[in-house]
mmCIF file of C-alpha atoms and ligand atoms in Angstrom:
data_model
loop_
_atom_site.group_PDB
_atom_site.id
_atom_site.type_symbol
_atom_site.label_atom_id
_atom_site.label_comp_id
_atom_site.label_asym_id
_atom_site.label_seq_id
_atom_site.Cartn_x
_atom_site.Cartn_y
_atom_site.Cartn_z
ATOM 1 C CA UNK A 222 -23.525 6.918 98.956
ATOM 2 C CA UNK A 223 -22.139 8.837 102.247
ATOM 3 C CA UNK A 224 -19.165 9.255 100.249
ATOM 4 C CA UNK A 225 -20.710 12.110 98.171
ATOM 5 C CA UNK A 226 -18.423 14.941 98.447
ATOM 6 C CA UNK A 227 -15.163 12.330 97.787
ATOM 7 C CA UNK A 228 -17.136 10.719 94.744
ATOM 8 C CA UNK A 229 -16.626 14.948 93.834
ATOM 9 C CA UNK A 230 -12.943 15.299 95.192
ATOM 10 C CA UNK A 231 -11.591 12.168 92.238
ATOM 11 C CA UNK A 232 -14.541 13.379 89.524
ATOM 12 C CA UNK A 233 -12.538 16.199 89.757
ATOM 13 C CA UNK A 234 -9.520 14.496 89.056
ATOM 14 C CA UNK A 235 -10.704 11.510 86.467
ATOM 15 C CA UNK A 236 -12.146 15.176 85.275
ATOM 16 C CA UNK A 237 -8.492 15.887 83.944
ATOM 17 C CA UNK A 238 -6.197 12.207 83.585
ATOM 18 C CA UNK A 239 -3.154 12.882 84.418
ATOM 19 C CA UNK A 240 -2.964 16.726 85.151
ATOM 20 C CA UNK A 241 -2.594 18.390 88.179
ATOM 21 C CA UNK A 242 -5.565 19.912 89.837
ATOM 22 C CA UNK A 243 -5.074 23.718 91.766
ATOM 23 C CA UNK A 244 -6.375 23.316 95.678
ATOM 24 C CA UNK A 245 -8.739 25.983 94.625
ATOM 25 C CA UNK A 246 -10.122 24.029 91.737
ATOM 26 C CA UNK A 247 -11.111 21.957 93.913
ATOM 27 C CA UNK A 248 -12.922 23.463 96.458
ATOM 28 C CA UNK A 249 -15.098 25.317 93.313
ATOM 29 C CA UNK A 250 -16.103 21.690 92.402
ATOM 30 C CA UNK A 251 -17.294 20.468 95.615
ATOM 31 C CA UNK A 252 -17.872 24.001 97.747
ATOM 32 C CA UNK A 253 -15.122 22.273 100.295
ATOM 33 C CA UNK A 254 -12.076 24.264 101.627
ATOM 34 C CA UNK A 255 -8.759 24.313 101.169
ATOM 35 C CA UNK A 256 -7.558 22.705 104.283
ATOM 36 C CA UNK A 257 -10.641 20.559 104.617
ATOM 37 C CA UNK A 258 -9.259 19.097 100.603
ATOM 38 C CA UNK A 259 -5.939 18.678 101.873
ATOM 39 C CA UNK A 260 -7.430 16.640 105.271
ATOM 40 C CA UNK A 261 -9.876 15.049 102.486
ATOM 41 C CA UNK A 262 -6.637 12.977 100.588
ATOM 42 C CA UNK A 263 -5.289 12.149 103.571
ATOM 43 C CA UNK A 264 -8.302 10.773 104.098
ATOM 44 C CA UNK A 265 -7.523 8.791 101.078
ATOM 45 C CA UNK A 266 -4.186 8.776 101.179
ATOM 46 C CA UNK A 267 -5.027 5.311 103.625
ATOM 47 C CA UNK A 268 -7.568 3.726 101.928
ATOM 48 C CA UNK A 269 -5.365 3.520 99.268
ATOM 49 C CA UNK A 270 -4.934 6.191 96.627
ATOM 50 C CA UNK A 271 -1.708 8.520 96.278
ATOM 51 C CA UNK A 272 -1.448 12.195 95.483
ATOM 52 C CA UNK A 273 1.159 13.470 94.411
ATOM 53 C CA UNK A 274 0.612 17.167 95.393
ATOM 54 C CA UNK A 275 3.521 20.185 94.158
ATOM 55 C CA UNK A 276 3.357 24.144 95.072
ATOM 56 C CA UNK A 277 1.476 26.659 93.070
ATOM 57 C CA UNK A 278 0.700 23.381 90.553
ATOM 58 C CA UNK A 279 -2.242 21.050 92.695
ATOM 59 C CA UNK A 280 -2.635 17.515 93.474
ATOM 60 C CA UNK A 281 -1.982 14.562 90.510
ATOM 61 C CA UNK A 282 -4.144 11.490 91.108
ATOM 62 C CA UNK A 283 -1.241 9.344 91.218
ATOM 63 C CA UNK A 284 -2.670 6.295 92.038
ATOM 64 C CA UNK A 285 -6.178 4.725 92.781
ATOM 65 C CA UNK A 286 -6.921 1.164 95.647
ATOM 66 C CA UNK A 287 -6.528 -1.858 93.471
ATOM 67 C CA UNK A 288 -10.448 -2.861 95.074
ATOM 68 C CA UNK A 289 -13.987 -1.847 94.507
ATOM 69 C CA UNK A 290 -14.201 1.377 96.291
ATOM 70 C CA UNK A 291 -17.119 2.779 97.223
ATOM 71 C CA UNK A 292 -16.003 6.502 96.651
ATOM 72 C CA UNK A 293 -14.121 6.295 93.410
ATOM 73 C CA UNK A 294 -17.080 3.751 91.885
ATOM 74 C CA UNK A 295 -19.477 6.756 92.899
ATOM 75 C CA UNK A 296 -16.137 9.165 90.846
ATOM 76 C CA UNK A 297 -16.768 6.771 87.664
ATOM 77 C CA UNK A 298 -20.600 7.829 87.906
ATOM 78 C CA UNK A 299 -19.957 11.454 87.603
ATOM 79 C CA UNK A 300 -17.973 11.239 85.118
ATOM 80 C CA UNK A 301 -20.234 9.345 83.237
ATOM 81 C CA UNK A 302 -23.490 10.951 83.856
ATOM 82 C CA UNK A 303 -24.521 8.682 85.036
ATOM 83 C CA UNK A 304 -26.661 8.659 88.073
ATOM 84 C CA UNK A 305 -27.784 5.639 90.472
ATOM 85 C CA UNK A 306 -28.682 4.784 93.656
ATOM 86 C CA UNK A 307 -25.766 2.919 94.925
ATOM 87 C CA UNK A 308 -25.684 0.268 98.517
ATOM 88 C CA UNK A 309 -22.138 -0.647 98.686
ATOM 89 C CA UNK A 310 -21.053 -3.189 101.527
ATOM 90 C CA UNK A 311 -18.033 -4.074 101.973
ATOM 91 C CA UNK A 312 -19.357 -7.784 102.766
ATOM 92 C CA UNK A 313 -22.963 -9.218 102.803
ATOM 93 C CA UNK A 314 -24.569 -12.264 102.697
ATOM 94 C CA UNK A 315 -25.664 -12.323 99.044
ATOM 95 C CA UNK A 316 -26.800 -8.984 97.355
ATOM 96 C CA UNK A 317 -30.021 -10.730 95.947
ATOM 97 C CA UNK A 318 -30.141 -11.009 99.710
ATOM 98 C CA UNK A 319 -29.177 -7.451 100.319
ATOM 99 C CA UNK A 320 -31.351 -6.084 98.004
ATOM 100 C CA UNK A 321 -34.724 -8.066 98.591
ATOM 101 C CA UNK A 322 -34.769 -6.369 102.514
ATOM 102 C CA UNK A 323 -33.553 -2.995 100.759
ATOM 103 C CA UNK A 324 -37.728 -3.312 98.835
ATOM 104 C CA UNK A 325 -39.114 -4.842 101.812
ATOM 105 C CA UNK A 326 -37.967 -1.613 103.673
ATOM 106 C CA UNK A 327 -39.374 0.480 101.040
ATOM 107 C CA UNK A 328 -36.398 1.166 99.470
ATOM 108 C CA UNK A 329 -37.560 3.647 96.010
ATOM 109 C CA UNK A 330 -36.167 1.891 93.451
ATOM 110 C CA UNK A 331 -34.289 0.992 90.330
ATOM 111 C CA UNK A 332 -31.397 0.710 93.632
ATOM 112 C CA UNK A 333 -27.957 -1.303 92.761
ATOM 113 C CA UNK A 334 -26.100 -3.467 96.074
ATOM 114 C CA UNK A 335 -23.013 -3.764 95.106
ATOM 115 C CA UNK A 336 -20.484 -6.064 97.981
ATOM 116 C CA UNK A 337 -17.108 -6.811 97.990
ATOM 117 C CA UNK A 338 -17.327 -9.898 98.965
ATOM 118 C CA UNK A 339 -20.431 -12.246 99.284
ATOM 119 C CA UNK A 340 -20.938 -15.033 102.630
ATOM 120 C CA UNK A 341 -23.511 -16.505 100.806
ATOM 121 C CA UNK A 342 -23.747 -15.478 96.832
ATOM 122 C CA UNK A 343 -26.335 -17.862 95.743
ATOM 123 C CA UNK A 344 -26.372 -19.287 92.932
ATOM 124 C CA UNK A 345 -29.775 -21.061 90.381
ATOM 125 C CA UNK A 346 -31.280 -23.948 91.614
ATOM 126 C CA UNK A 347 -29.857 -23.779 95.241
ATOM 127 C CA UNK A 348 -25.892 -23.690 94.187
ATOM 128 C CA UNK A 349 -23.495 -21.416 95.765
ATOM 129 C CA UNK A 350 -22.056 -18.644 93.992
ATOM 130 C CA UNK A 351 -18.342 -18.729 94.677
ATOM 131 C CA UNK A 352 -17.838 -15.078 96.474
ATOM 132 C CA UNK A 353 -14.563 -14.890 98.433
ATOM 133 C CA UNK A 354 -12.810 -12.720 95.616
ATOM 134 C CA UNK A 355 -12.607 -8.830 96.070
ATOM 135 C CA UNK A 356 -11.131 -8.800 92.749
ATOM 136 C CA UNK A 357 -14.748 -10.305 90.633
ATOM 137 C CA UNK A 358 -17.640 -8.468 91.167
ATOM 138 C CA UNK A 359 -21.119 -9.023 92.345
ATOM 139 C CA UNK A 360 -24.234 -7.079 91.993
ATOM 140 C CA UNK A 361 -27.440 -7.140 92.215
ATOM 141 C CA UNK A 362 -30.063 -4.377 90.060
ATOM 142 C CA UNK A 363 -33.020 -3.518 91.522
ATOM 143 C CA UNK A 364 -36.781 -2.899 90.128
ATOM 144 C CA UNK A 365 -40.802 -3.278 91.193
ATOM 145 C CA UNK A 366 -41.485 -3.248 86.824
ATOM 146 C CA UNK A 367 -44.778 -2.994 84.710
ATOM 147 C CA UNK A 368 -43.658 -6.513 83.633
ATOM 148 C CA UNK A 369 -45.876 -10.118 83.849
ATOM 149 C CA UNK A 370 -44.405 -13.033 85.368
ATOM 150 C CA UNK A 371 -44.121 -14.605 81.583
ATOM 151 C CA UNK A 372 -41.872 -11.387 80.569
ATOM 152 C CA UNK A 373 -39.137 -12.086 83.405
ATOM 153 C CA UNK A 374 -36.732 -14.932 81.107
ATOM 154 C CA UNK A 375 -36.645 -12.936 78.534
ATOM 155 C CA UNK A 376 -35.484 -9.490 81.256
ATOM 156 C CA UNK A 377 -32.321 -12.572 82.214
ATOM 157 C CA UNK A 378 -31.265 -12.794 78.518
ATOM 158 C CA UNK A 379 -31.303 -9.943 77.846
ATOM 159 C CA UNK A 380 -29.700 -8.294 80.884
ATOM 160 C CA UNK A 381 -26.795 -11.494 79.702
ATOM 161 C CA UNK A 382 -26.791 -9.502 76.256
ATOM 162 C CA UNK A 383 -26.048 -5.600 76.965
ATOM 163 C CA UNK A 384 -22.925 -7.660 79.602
ATOM 164 C CA UNK A 385 -21.568 -8.647 76.207
ATOM 165 C CA UNK A 386 -21.875 -5.647 74.205
ATOM 166 C CA UNK A 387 -20.546 -3.593 78.133
ATOM 167 C CA UNK A 388 -17.610 -5.885 78.596
ATOM 168 C CA UNK A 389 -16.983 -5.944 74.195
ATOM 169 C CA UNK A 390 -16.870 -1.995 74.538
ATOM 170 C CA UNK A 391 -14.917 -1.178 78.014
ATOM 171 C CA UNK A 392 -12.678 -4.460 77.609
ATOM 172 C CA UNK A 393 -12.609 -5.665 74.262
ATOM 173 C CA UNK A 394 -13.814 -9.659 75.548
ATOM 174 C CA UNK A 395 -16.452 -11.024 73.249
ATOM 175 C CA UNK A 396 -18.394 -12.535 75.802
ATOM 176 C CA UNK A 397 -20.730 -15.462 74.798
ATOM 177 C CA UNK A 398 -23.942 -15.485 76.499
ATOM 178 C CA UNK A 399 -25.193 -19.856 77.242
ATOM 179 C CA UNK A 400 -28.490 -20.425 77.946
ATOM 180 C CA UNK A 401 -30.376 -18.726 80.393
ATOM 181 C CA UNK A 402 -28.229 -17.829 82.904
ATOM 182 C CA UNK A 403 -24.363 -17.801 82.344
ATOM 183 C CA UNK A 404 -21.516 -15.721 80.130
ATOM 184 C CA UNK A 405 -19.003 -17.673 78.770
ATOM 185 C CA UNK A 406 -15.098 -17.089 77.834
ATOM 186 C CA UNK A 407 -14.280 -19.896 75.502
ATOM 187 C CA UNK A 408 -16.002 -22.373 77.029
ATOM 188 C CA UNK A 409 -15.674 -21.885 80.528
ATOM 189 C CA UNK A 410 -17.845 -19.791 83.003
ATOM 190 C CA UNK A 411 -17.288 -15.233 83.335
ATOM 191 C CA UNK A 412 -20.513 -14.931 84.308
ATOM 192 C CA UNK A 413 -23.138 -15.521 86.353
ATOM 193 C CA UNK A 414 -26.954 -13.908 86.316
ATOM 194 C CA UNK A 415 -29.977 -14.723 88.724
ATOM 195 C CA UNK A 416 -33.268 -13.137 89.197
ATOM 196 C CA UNK A 417 -35.504 -13.310 91.827
ATOM 197 C CA UNK A 418 -38.744 -11.927 91.600
ATOM 198 C CA UNK A 419 -42.230 -11.849 93.809
ATOM 199 C CA UNK A 420 -45.578 -11.498 91.681
ATOM 200 C CA UNK A 421 -49.170 -12.012 92.734
ATOM 201 C CA UNK A 422 -51.201 -13.517 89.868
ATOM 202 C CA UNK A 423 -50.848 -11.155 87.147
ATOM 203 C CA UNK A 424 -47.532 -8.420 88.099
ATOM 204 C CA UNK A 425 -43.897 -8.952 89.192
ATOM 205 C CA UNK A 426 -43.823 -6.677 92.595
ATOM 206 C CA UNK A 427 -40.411 -6.568 92.921
ATOM 207 C CA UNK A 428 -37.821 -7.652 90.995
ATOM 208 C CA UNK A 429 -34.023 -8.428 91.687
ATOM 209 C CA UNK A 430 -31.570 -9.002 89.105
ATOM 210 C CA UNK A 431 -28.227 -10.378 91.174
ATOM 211 C CA UNK A 432 -24.545 -10.313 88.097
ATOM 212 C CA UNK A 433 -21.707 -12.303 89.635
ATOM 213 C CA UNK A 434 -18.893 -11.596 87.334
ATOM 214 C CA UNK A 435 -15.346 -12.902 87.436
ATOM 215 C CA UNK A 436 -13.132 -9.762 86.846
ATOM 216 C CA UNK A 437 -9.406 -9.837 88.063
ATOM 217 C CA UNK A 438 -10.134 -13.351 89.715
ATOM 218 C CA UNK A 439 -7.165 -15.600 89.618
ATOM 219 C CA UNK A 440 -9.529 -19.614 88.821
ATOM 220 C CA UNK A 441 -6.702 -21.059 90.822
ATOM 221 C CA UNK A 442 -7.461 -20.309 94.350
ATOM 222 C CA UNK A 443 -11.403 -20.924 92.863
ATOM 223 C CA UNK A 444 -12.919 -23.882 94.493
ATOM 224 C CA UNK A 445 -11.478 -27.222 93.345
ATOM 225 C CA UNK A 446 -15.232 -27.752 91.743
ATOM 226 C CA UNK A 447 -15.804 -24.494 90.465
ATOM 227 C CA UNK A 448 -11.519 -24.160 89.135
ATOM 228 C CA UNK A 449 -12.012 -26.039 85.544
ATOM 229 C CA UNK A 450 -14.952 -24.607 84.523
ATOM 230 C CA UNK A 451 -14.614 -21.307 85.341
ATOM 231 C CA UNK A 452 -12.297 -18.099 83.726
ATOM 232 C CA UNK A 453 -12.105 -14.113 84.488
ATOM 233 C CA UNK A 454 -12.164 -11.097 82.066
ATOM 234 C CA UNK A 455 -8.370 -10.847 83.476
ATOM 235 C CA UNK A 456 -8.056 -14.326 82.497
ATOM 236 C CA UNK A 457 -9.788 -13.479 79.032
ATOM 237 C CA UNK A 458 -7.130 -10.607 77.897
ATOM 238 C CA UNK A 459 -4.404 -13.183 78.784
ATOM 239 C CA UNK A 460 -3.457 -11.632 81.790
ATOM 240 C CA UNK A 461 -1.084 -12.642 84.080
ATOM 241 C CA UNK A 462 -0.437 -12.277 88.033
ATOM 242 C CA UNK A 463 -0.060 -8.853 88.295
ATOM 243 C CA UNK A 464 -1.926 -5.599 87.088
ATOM 244 C CA UNK A 465 -6.064 -6.515 85.912
ATOM 245 C CA UNK A 466 -8.849 -4.553 85.414
ATOM 246 C CA UNK A 467 -9.827 -1.678 87.157
ATOM 247 C CA UNK A 468 -12.990 -2.638 88.855
ATOM 248 C CA UNK A 469 -13.967 1.432 89.888
ATOM 249 C CA UNK A 470 -14.313 1.288 85.615
ATOM 250 C CA UNK A 471 -16.173 -1.809 84.724
ATOM 251 C CA UNK A 472 -18.598 -0.901 87.746
ATOM 252 C CA UNK A 473 -20.013 2.180 87.393
ATOM 253 C CA UNK A 474 -20.109 0.813 83.753
ATOM 254 C CA UNK A 475 -21.573 -2.344 83.835
ATOM 255 C CA UNK A 476 -24.442 -0.456 86.608
ATOM 256 C CA UNK A 477 -25.025 2.199 84.190
ATOM 257 C CA UNK A 478 -25.844 0.006 81.757
ATOM 258 C CA UNK A 479 -28.137 -2.276 83.258
ATOM 259 C CA UNK A 480 -29.598 0.638 84.303
ATOM 260 C CA UNK A 481 -29.851 1.714 80.922
ATOM 261 C CA UNK A 482 -30.932 -1.706 79.121
ATOM 262 C CA UNK A 483 -33.817 -2.574 82.423
ATOM 263 C CA UNK A 484 -35.390 1.268 81.143
ATOM 264 C CA UNK A 485 -35.190 0.060 77.015
ATOM 265 C CA UNK A 486 -36.716 -3.709 78.044
ATOM 266 C CA UNK A 487 -39.587 -2.159 80.441
ATOM 267 C CA UNK A 488 -40.472 0.368 78.053
ATOM 268 C CA UNK A 489 -40.704 -2.189 75.139
ATOM 269 C CA UNK A 490 -37.363 -0.458 72.722
ATOM 270 C CA UNK A 491 -34.697 -3.408 73.102
ATOM 271 C CA UNK A 492 -36.373 -5.330 70.714
ATOM 272 C CA UNK A 493 -34.962 -5.067 67.014
ATOM 273 C CA UNK A 494 -31.237 -4.719 69.381
ATOM 274 C CA UNK A 495 -32.372 -8.451 71.739
ATOM 275 C CA UNK A 496 -33.594 -10.018 67.852
ATOM 276 C CA UNK A 497 -29.974 -8.811 65.541
ATOM 277 C CA UNK A 498 -27.331 -9.088 68.412
ATOM 278 C CA UNK A 499 -28.458 -12.803 70.519
ATOM 279 C CA UNK A 500 -27.541 -14.223 67.414
ATOM 280 C CA UNK A 501 -23.906 -12.702 67.270
ATOM 281 C CA UNK A 502 -23.477 -14.352 71.459
ATOM 282 C CA UNK A 503 -24.868 -16.693 71.110
ATOM 283 C CA UNK A 504 -22.706 -20.126 73.012
ATOM 284 C CA UNK A 505 -25.869 -22.453 71.619
ATOM 285 C CA UNK A 506 -25.848 -21.852 67.426
ATOM 286 C CA UNK A 507 -25.504 -24.900 65.418
ATOM 287 C CA UNK A 508 -24.722 -26.345 68.813
ATOM 288 C CA UNK A 509 -25.405 -30.666 69.768
ATOM 289 C CA UNK A 510 -27.073 -30.111 73.281
ATOM 290 C CA UNK A 511 -28.492 -31.711 75.945
ATOM 291 C CA UNK A 512 -31.275 -30.270 78.627
ATOM 292 C CA UNK A 513 -31.455 -31.794 81.596
ATOM 293 C CA UNK A 514 -35.313 -32.401 82.340
ATOM 294 C CA UNK A 515 -36.485 -34.546 85.772
ATOM 295 C CA UNK A 516 -37.225 -37.425 83.460
ATOM 296 C CA UNK A 517 -33.419 -37.525 82.635
ATOM 297 C CA UNK A 518 -31.818 -35.992 79.769
ATOM 298 C CA UNK A 519 -33.121 -34.984 76.725
ATOM 299 C CA UNK A 520 -30.718 -34.525 73.202
ATOM 300 C CA UNK A 521 -31.138 -32.267 70.696
ATOM 301 C CA UNK A 522 -30.608 -30.005 68.338
ATOM 302 C CA UNK A 523 -29.872 -25.997 69.569
ATOM 303 C CA UNK A 524 -32.360 -24.100 67.349
ATOM 304 C CA UNK A 525 -32.181 -21.099 69.433
ATOM 305 C CA UNK A 526 -35.195 -19.375 71.598
ATOM 306 C CA UNK A 527 -38.666 -18.713 71.398
ATOM 307 C CA UNK A 528 -40.788 -15.180 72.275
ATOM 308 C CA UNK A 529 -40.657 -16.571 75.992
ATOM 309 C CA UNK A 530 -36.831 -16.559 76.570
ATOM 310 C CA UNK A 531 -36.815 -20.756 76.240
ATOM 311 C CA UNK A 532 -35.055 -22.904 74.521
ATOM 312 C CA UNK A 533 -35.414 -24.868 71.516
ATOM 313 C CA UNK A 534 -34.565 -27.845 70.401
ATOM 314 C CA UNK A 535 -34.752 -30.527 67.233
ATOM 315 C CA UNK A 536 -35.297 -33.908 69.159
ATOM 316 C CA UNK A 537 -33.861 -36.875 66.382
ATOM 317 C CA UNK A 538 -37.538 -37.025 65.882
ATOM 318 C CA UNK A 539 -37.486 -33.524 63.796
ATOM 319 C CA UNK A 540 -39.910 -32.319 66.167
ATOM 320 C CA UNK A 541 -38.520 -28.577 67.990
ATOM 321 C CA UNK A 542 -39.782 -28.772 71.403
ATOM 322 C CA UNK A 543 -39.512 -25.663 74.381
ATOM 323 C CA UNK A 544 -38.442 -26.133 78.369
ATOM 324 C CA UNK A 545 -38.600 -22.781 80.407
ATOM 325 C CA UNK A 546 -35.915 -24.459 82.554
ATOM 326 C CA UNK A 547 -32.399 -26.939 82.829
ATOM 327 C CA UNK A 548 -29.364 -26.976 82.420
ATOM 328 C CA UNK A 549 -27.756 -26.978 79.125
ATOM 329 C CA UNK A 550 -24.432 -29.502 77.208
ATOM 330 C CA UNK A 551 -23.058 -29.012 74.689
ATOM 331 C CA UNK A 552 -21.819 -31.881 73.788
ATOM 332 C CA UNK A 553 -18.625 -33.170 72.591
ATOM 333 C CA UNK A 554 -17.788 -32.826 68.672
HETATM 334 C C1 BTN B 1329 -25.757 -19.102 88.340
HETATM 335 O O1 BTN B 1329 -24.470 -19.288 87.375
HETATM 336 O O2 BTN B 1329 -26.220 -20.105 88.847
HETATM 337 C C2 BTN B 1329 -26.214 -17.867 89.431
HETATM 338 C C3 BTN B 1329 -24.863 -16.544 89.955
HETATM 339 C C4 BTN B 1329 -25.301 -15.063 90.089
HETATM 340 C C5 BTN B 1329 -25.176 -15.076 91.308
HETATM 341 C C6 BTN B 1329 -25.050 -13.614 91.390
HETATM 342 S S1 BTN B 1329 -23.661 -12.070 92.918
HETATM 343 C C7 BTN B 1329 -24.330 -11.162 92.948
HETATM 344 C C8 BTN B 1329 -25.736 -11.839 92.844
HETATM 345 N N1 BTN B 1329 -25.714 -12.221 94.716
HETATM 346 C C9 BTN B 1329 -26.080 -13.337 94.919
HETATM 347 O O3 BTN B 1329 -25.780 -14.303 95.853
HETATM 348 N N2 BTN B 1329 -26.163 -14.029 94.176
HETATM 349 C C10 BTN B 1329 -25.073 -13.157 91.617
#
């Protein structure tokens, strides 16, 4: 990102919480002159920040923008000591598509593409992902991993679990994972994941993991076809019209966790955590479900997932059958 100094300036404020920071301290931290700092703060004021300035005390950060801001996001990452290579776009067609373009240009991995809005957000099975709301997160992590294509489906489940764990820690909200790519809160979809890969017959060459997370989105404003089945973190927290979550903190924490989760997946150290935690976050445990297949709907009792990430159903005949794709619907009890 180009705004490193702005991020460093903002990090100096984040470090002291609500306290004042002297111009000299910021100058020492960033290597900028005091005049340059004043200019930077004026520029940041135009972008939705506000700073109180008091003679002999310095500056105090009073207001931050209520939307995704690349320098603030980078400042949180600096404070978390989590270096992530970020490509930020105020608007793009799709962060997955953009990540694929950057991979094709040879960009070094891992990197994250994050956007304020998407004009052509993509979901699973060619569906559209509603992406007009700047209060939500749209991000993609790109990798060139040493994985066999067979291990890819469990990768998405693992990343979903890592997201649940991160959201629990940051927002104290317990989402549930609905195989294969949905994160739910009380039966409504709060996030969707889309993993796309380019591979040869043996290995993955490039992998893009995309996630759309409804953070502060107001679902009444979502398109009619998704309104009834969608929710957001803000709604899960009982939020009304005002306030909401600080999207930049959530973005920073989530992307650093996703990068860490990827490393654990690739070095094989994720296994125990997955086996232990998955059942706690699994939305389908104990449910009678149907799965949509080319030959029609198949009904059964959910029986977990197997080592390749396939969903297992116990059919009426008692046979356990594994499915690697298809939409699962929970039957009303
Ligand atoms: C689904 O539920 O069908 C998956 C939705 C995935 C949406 C995310 S938003 C960020 C990334 N860019 C996209 O175009 N899609 C994914």
